[in-house]
Amino acid sequence: MNTAKSNLARRSFLQCFGLLGIALTTVPIAGRQVFAQSNMPNSIEALVFDVFGTVVDWRGSIIREGQLLAAKKGYSIDWAQFADRWRAGYGPAMNRVRSGELPWTKIDDLHRMILDELVQEFSLEGMTEQELDHFNRAWHRLSPWPDSVPGLNRLKNRFIIATLSNGNLSLLTRMAKNAGLPWDAVLSAELSRHYKPDLKVYLKAVDLLSLQPRQVMMVACHPRDLQAAAQAGLRTAYVIRLLEKGPGQPVNRNPNGNFDYMAEDFLDLAKQLGV
């Protein structure tokens, strides 16, 4: 087919879709451009967000809290290493619940179990119970990424926005109040008594919102979370967080998963969704 005929065929194809009220646009998926229906956002009614790393900077916040503790207690340790070790205990602790070794346990309590081990490992001597409890609640005081609040407010203009985190309800509620996160609802794995990426977590959120899975989009910077959400029938949006694991760490810009959207931050996601 020559160039003129090719262009004519393409125009005719697009005009046919225009008559049907369906325009075509390119949407980034896993680092490439593909054609998708631009009315996809119209079928989405709610966005649910992973929180740790996606909405808030857990690593930088824990480092800051450690430095504040050190100024009071005189500790001299590598707080970046401490933050990484605290976070590294998160997965294994949840696995103890999944395996039945532990009964259902809130993230606050799992964080405290990990902290008690790190206090010994890093020789943080002389902490009172009140100080330990306050430090453990550092996870309630995590700071949002710079785009999180303005991006969420833009998205909130069109969609229901809610958390969908392994964090317990009280943790997520206090975090939102502290950081000014404008959620319409706070949803947690605690409501299903299963931890992500168990499909029950995503389906429970969909049910609580009285929607169908295809009407809900999971937003996260963790591919595994999104892959599980997709298995449950949800839409997916991968948001790149360059500094989640600290400066200079590799970031996967082409994750293994065909996600519906890929965005640089929440403001970029809002733009792609037409907000």
Tab-separated table of C-alpha atoms in Angstrom:
chain	number	residue	atom	x	y	z
A	1	MET	CA	0.000	0.000	0.000
A	2	ASN	CA	1.485	3.415	-0.948
A	3	THR	CA	1.827	6.258	1.554
A	4	ALA	CA	-1.253	8.175	0.409
A	5	LYS	CA	-3.478	5.127	0.586
A	6	SER	CA	-2.001	4.211	3.968
A	7	ASN	CA	-2.776	7.676	5.395
A	8	LEU	CA	-6.303	7.577	3.938
A	9	ALA	CA	-6.942	4.176	5.496
A	10	ARG	CA	-5.690	5.403	8.861
A	11	ARG	CA	-7.944	8.505	8.727
A	12	SER	CA	-10.932	6.378	7.815
A	13	PHE	CA	-10.153	4.029	10.712
A	14	LEU	CA	-9.969	6.884	13.223
A	15	GLN	CA	-13.097	8.540	11.824
A	16	CYS	CA	-15.019	5.313	12.331
A	17	PHE	CA	-14.071	5.274	15.974
A	18	GLY	CA	-14.921	8.972	16.251
A	19	LEU	CA	-18.452	8.242	15.009
A	20	LEU	CA	-18.725	5.670	17.765
A	21	GLY	CA	-17.681	8.258	20.348
A	22	ILE	CA	-14.431	6.412	21.090
A	23	ALA	CA	-11.183	8.253	20.488
A	24	LEU	CA	-7.816	6.592	20.568
A	25	THR	CA	-4.858	7.862	22.528
A	26	THR	CA	-1.475	6.516	23.492
A	27	VAL	CA	-1.018	5.388	27.060
A	28	PRO	CA	2.373	4.423	28.532
A	29	ILE	CA	2.469	0.779	29.591
A	30	ALA	CA	5.645	-0.734	30.990
A	31	GLY	CA	7.847	1.761	29.184
A	32	ARG	CA	6.224	1.607	25.761
A	33	GLN	CA	3.383	3.387	23.951
A	34	VAL	CA	0.298	1.418	22.987
A	35	PHE	CA	-3.123	2.448	21.711
A	36	ALA	CA	-5.840	2.482	24.362
A	37	GLN	CA	-9.344	3.856	24.540
A	38	SER	CA	-9.277	7.382	25.950
A	39	ASN	CA	-12.581	6.695	27.705
A	40	MET	CA	-10.838	4.243	30.051
A	41	PRO	CA	-10.682	6.873	32.857
A	42	ASN	CA	-14.450	7.261	32.524
A	43	SER	CA	-14.882	3.640	33.550
A	44	ILE	CA	-12.676	4.106	36.624
A	45	GLU	CA	-14.428	5.428	39.718
A	46	ALA	CA	-11.830	4.911	42.437
A	47	LEU	CA	-8.067	4.926	42.824
A	48	VAL	CA	-6.562	2.955	45.696
A	49	PHE	CA	-2.968	3.601	46.692
A	50	ASP	CA	-0.133	1.674	48.155
A	51	VAL	CA	1.301	4.017	50.792
A	52	PHE	CA	4.816	3.107	52.012
A	53	GLY	CA	7.133	4.292	49.242
A	54	THR	CA	4.358	5.241	46.819
A	55	VAL	CA	2.788	8.095	48.777
A	56	VAL	CA	5.305	8.695	51.568
A	57	ASP	CA	9.087	8.648	51.858
A	58	TRP	CA	9.550	5.976	54.517
A	59	ARG	CA	13.356	5.877	54.264
A	60	GLY	CA	14.053	9.604	54.532
A	61	SER	CA	11.488	9.927	57.308
A	62	ILE	CA	12.940	7.105	59.420
A	63	ILE	CA	16.438	8.552	58.978
A	64	ARG	CA	15.151	11.923	60.224
A	65	GLU	CA	13.441	10.320	63.223
A	66	GLY	CA	16.631	8.438	64.055
A	67	GLN	CA	18.663	11.632	63.927
A	68	LEU	CA	16.208	13.295	66.294
A	69	LEU	CA	16.533	10.353	68.672
A	70	ALA	CA	20.334	10.484	68.420
A	71	ALA	CA	20.384	14.179	69.294
A	72	LYS	CA	18.485	13.328	72.478
A	73	LYS	CA	20.246	10.096	73.448
A	74	GLY	CA	23.734	10.581	72.037
A	75	TYR	CA	23.680	7.577	69.688
A	76	SER	CA	26.155	7.481	66.835
A	77	ILE	CA	25.016	5.019	64.172
A	78	ASP	CA	24.310	4.910	60.443
A	79	TRP	CA	20.628	5.803	60.393
A	80	ALA	CA	20.279	5.037	56.685
A	81	GLN	CA	21.432	1.498	57.402
A	82	PHE	CA	19.088	1.346	60.378
A	83	ALA	CA	16.120	2.448	58.239
A	84	ASP	CA	16.946	-0.134	55.584
A	85	ARG	CA	17.226	-2.891	58.191
A	86	TRP	CA	13.909	-1.916	59.787
A	87	ARG	CA	12.178	-2.018	56.418
A	88	ALA	CA	13.927	-5.275	55.489
A	89	GLY	CA	12.268	-6.980	58.454
A	90	TYR	CA	8.811	-6.058	57.154
A	91	GLY	CA	8.413	-8.864	54.608
A	92	PRO	CA	9.697	-11.702	56.801
A	93	ALA	CA	7.488	-10.515	59.673
A	94	MET	CA	4.389	-10.613	57.459
A	95	ASN	CA	5.399	-14.063	56.233
A	96	ARG	CA	5.262	-15.305	59.831
A	97	VAL	CA	1.618	-14.241	59.891
A	98	ARG	CA	0.916	-15.735	56.449
A	99	SER	CA	2.428	-19.061	57.471
A	100	GLY	CA	0.431	-19.233	60.685
A	101	GLU	CA	3.516	-18.969	62.899
A	102	LEU	CA	1.936	-15.799	64.289
A	103	PRO	CA	-1.778	-15.023	64.597
A	104	TRP	CA	-3.102	-11.955	62.781
A	105	THR	CA	-0.777	-9.135	63.896
A	106	LYS	CA	-1.002	-5.435	63.074
A	107	ILE	CA	1.865	-3.752	61.276
A	108	ASP	CA	2.422	-1.511	64.313
A	109	ASP	CA	3.121	-4.635	66.365
A	110	LEU	CA	5.295	-6.205	63.675
A	111	HIS	CA	7.282	-2.960	63.459
A	112	ARG	CA	7.817	-3.090	67.213
A	113	MET	CA	9.021	-6.700	67.066
A	114	ILE	CA	11.595	-5.708	64.432
A	115	LEU	CA	12.581	-2.598	66.380
A	116	ASP	CA	13.239	-4.590	69.554
A	117	GLU	CA	15.704	-6.733	67.594
A	118	LEU	CA	17.386	-3.687	66.058
A	119	VAL	CA	17.783	-2.017	69.445
A	120	GLN	CA	19.999	-4.950	70.403
A	121	GLU	CA	21.761	-5.136	67.036
A	122	PHE	CA	22.664	-1.422	66.995
A	123	SER	CA	23.252	-1.179	70.769
A	124	LEU	CA	20.652	1.523	71.365
A	125	GLU	CA	20.967	1.318	75.115
A	126	GLY	CA	19.015	3.214	77.719
A	127	MET	CA	15.708	3.695	75.889
A	128	THR	CA	12.600	3.826	78.051
A	129	GLU	CA	9.382	2.088	77.054
A	130	GLN	CA	7.881	5.490	76.292
A	131	GLU	CA	10.801	6.334	73.997
A	132	LEU	CA	10.585	2.966	72.251
A	133	ASP	CA	6.864	3.394	71.666
A	134	HIS	CA	7.340	6.913	70.315
A	135	PHE	CA	10.126	5.789	67.992
A	136	ASN	CA	8.044	2.852	66.747
A	137	ARG	CA	5.310	5.324	65.845
A	138	ALA	CA	7.737	7.077	63.527
A	139	TRP	CA	5.868	5.101	60.854
A	140	HIS	CA	2.807	7.239	61.703
A	141	ARG	CA	4.801	10.397	60.935
A	142	LEU	CA	6.211	9.615	57.497
A	143	SER	CA	6.495	12.598	55.166
A	144	PRO	CA	4.797	12.611	51.748
A	145	TRP	CA	6.704	12.974	48.499
A	146	PRO	CA	6.516	16.577	47.206
A	147	ASP	CA	3.935	15.697	44.533
A	148	SER	CA	1.746	13.505	46.764
A	149	VAL	CA	-0.594	16.061	48.336
A	150	PRO	CA	-1.100	18.275	45.236
A	151	GLY	CA	-1.397	15.196	43.032
A	152	LEU	CA	-3.918	13.511	45.302
A	153	ASN	CA	-5.982	16.700	45.490
A	154	ARG	CA	-6.134	16.852	41.694
A	155	LEU	CA	-7.108	13.195	41.412
A	156	LYS	CA	-9.702	13.643	44.156
A	157	ASN	CA	-11.543	16.124	41.952
A	158	ARG	CA	-12.593	13.269	39.695
A	159	PHE	CA	-12.075	9.982	41.514
A	160	ILE	CA	-12.625	8.458	44.926
A	161	ILE	CA	-9.136	8.159	46.409
A	162	ALA	CA	-8.308	5.740	49.210
A	163	THR	CA	-5.390	3.944	50.769
A	164	LEU	CA	-4.909	0.223	50.221
A	165	SER	CA	-1.933	-0.553	52.406
A	166	ASN	CA	-0.680	-3.283	54.683
A	167	GLY	CA	-0.457	-0.599	57.360
A	168	ASN	CA	-3.124	-0.855	60.043
A	169	LEU	CA	-6.045	1.567	60.131
A	170	SER	CA	-4.830	3.597	63.094
A	171	LEU	CA	-1.374	3.991	61.537
A	172	LEU	CA	-2.789	5.123	58.177
A	173	THR	CA	-5.278	7.493	59.800
A	174	ARG	CA	-2.659	9.205	61.952
A	175	MET	CA	-0.258	9.367	59.017
A	176	ALA	CA	-2.912	11.079	56.885
A	177	LYS	CA	-3.668	13.605	59.612
A	178	ASN	CA	0.029	14.334	60.176
A	179	ALA	CA	0.917	14.647	56.486
A	180	GLY	CA	-2.283	16.289	55.216
A	181	LEU	CA	-3.154	13.414	52.896
A	182	PRO	CA	-6.679	14.081	51.566
A	183	TRP	CA	-8.093	10.548	51.449
A	184	ASP	CA	-11.801	9.946	50.897
A	185	ALA	CA	-11.414	6.626	52.713
A	186	VAL	CA	-8.740	4.740	54.614
A	187	LEU	CA	-8.702	1.080	53.587
A	188	SER	CA	-6.258	-1.421	55.002
A	189	ALA	CA	-5.266	-5.061	54.683
A	190	GLU	CA	-6.362	-5.207	58.306
A	191	LEU	CA	-9.990	-5.206	57.100
A	192	SER	CA	-9.520	-8.560	55.368
A	193	ARG	CA	-6.957	-9.899	57.856
A	194	HIS	CA	-4.700	-10.805	54.992
A	195	TYR	CA	-1.611	-9.007	53.758
A	196	LYS	CA	-0.974	-7.905	50.198
A	197	PRO	CA	-0.364	-9.394	47.702
A	198	ASP	CA	-3.144	-11.790	48.767
A	199	LEU	CA	-6.008	-11.214	46.302
A	200	LYS	CA	-8.492	-11.048	49.195
A	201	VAL	CA	-7.083	-7.631	50.137
A	202	TYR	CA	-7.862	-6.070	46.761
A	203	LEU	CA	-11.274	-7.711	46.452
A	204	LYS	CA	-12.231	-6.600	49.960
A	205	ALA	CA	-11.460	-2.996	49.035
A	206	VAL	CA	-13.523	-3.276	45.846
A	207	ASP	CA	-16.429	-4.724	47.827
A	208	LEU	CA	-16.253	-2.008	50.493
A	209	LEU	CA	-16.397	0.638	47.772
A	210	SER	CA	-19.446	-1.119	46.226
A	211	LEU	CA	-17.716	-1.209	42.847
A	212	GLN	CA	-16.568	-3.779	40.309
A	213	PRO	CA	-12.835	-4.591	40.082
A	214	ARG	CA	-12.554	-2.946	36.649
A	215	GLN	CA	-13.862	0.309	38.180
A	216	VAL	CA	-10.952	0.488	40.636
A	217	MET	CA	-7.325	1.240	39.830
A	218	MET	CA	-4.429	0.278	42.088
A	219	VAL	CA	-1.611	2.840	42.174
A	220	ALA	CA	1.800	1.699	43.430
A	221	CYS	CA	5.534	1.906	42.891
A	222	HIS	CA	5.905	-1.839	43.524
A	223	PRO	CA	5.307	-4.113	40.509
A	224	ARG	CA	4.394	-7.137	42.618
A	225	ASP	CA	1.561	-5.190	44.251
A	226	LEU	CA	0.210	-4.165	40.854
A	227	GLN	CA	0.538	-7.638	39.369
A	228	ALA	CA	-1.576	-9.038	42.198
A	229	ALA	CA	-4.145	-6.253	41.794
A	230	ALA	CA	-4.380	-7.040	38.074
A	231	GLN	CA	-4.987	-10.710	38.890
A	232	ALA	CA	-7.913	-9.557	41.038
A	233	GLY	CA	-9.294	-7.652	38.039
A	234	LEU	CA	-8.263	-4.111	39.012
A	235	ARG	CA	-6.740	-1.539	36.676
A	236	THR	CA	-3.132	-0.649	37.456
A	237	ALA	CA	-0.884	2.416	37.480
A	238	TYR	CA	2.858	2.139	38.073
A	239	VAL	CA	4.401	5.276	39.601
A	240	ILE	CA	8.175	5.609	39.551
A	241	ARG	CA	9.746	6.622	42.868
A	242	LEU	CA	13.402	7.302	42.162
A	243	LEU	CA	14.409	7.851	45.801
A	244	GLU	CA	12.355	5.226	47.633
A	245	LYS	CA	15.440	3.155	48.447
A	246	GLY	CA	17.815	6.096	48.606
A	247	PRO	CA	19.894	8.099	46.115
A	248	GLY	CA	21.875	6.150	43.559
A	249	GLN	CA	19.786	2.999	43.868
A	250	PRO	CA	18.569	1.338	40.643
A	251	VAL	CA	14.953	2.012	39.697
A	252	ASN	CA	13.005	-0.315	37.444
A	253	ARG	CA	11.577	1.820	34.634
A	254	ASN	CA	10.465	-1.231	32.669
A	255	PRO	CA	8.877	-3.526	35.261
A	256	ASN	CA	7.678	-6.994	34.381
A	257	GLY	CA	3.992	-6.325	33.967
A	258	ASN	CA	1.652	-4.764	31.415
A	259	PHE	CA	0.228	-1.990	33.551
A	260	ASP	CA	-2.471	0.336	32.275
A	261	TYR	CA	-0.470	3.475	33.093
A	262	MET	CA	3.093	4.359	33.972
A	263	ALA	CA	3.723	7.788	35.515
A	264	GLU	CA	6.630	9.820	36.828
A	265	ASP	CA	4.577	11.013	39.822
A	266	PHE	CA	0.979	11.704	40.885
A	267	LEU	CA	0.759	14.952	38.923
A	268	ASP	CA	1.822	13.111	35.781
A	269	LEU	CA	-0.748	10.410	36.510
A	270	ALA	CA	-3.462	13.043	36.954
A	271	LYS	CA	-2.530	14.565	33.598
A	272	GLN	CA	-2.688	11.198	31.875
A	273	LEU	CA	-6.120	10.575	33.421
A	274	GLY	CA	-7.360	13.925	32.134
A	275	VAL	CA	-7.644	15.653	35.506
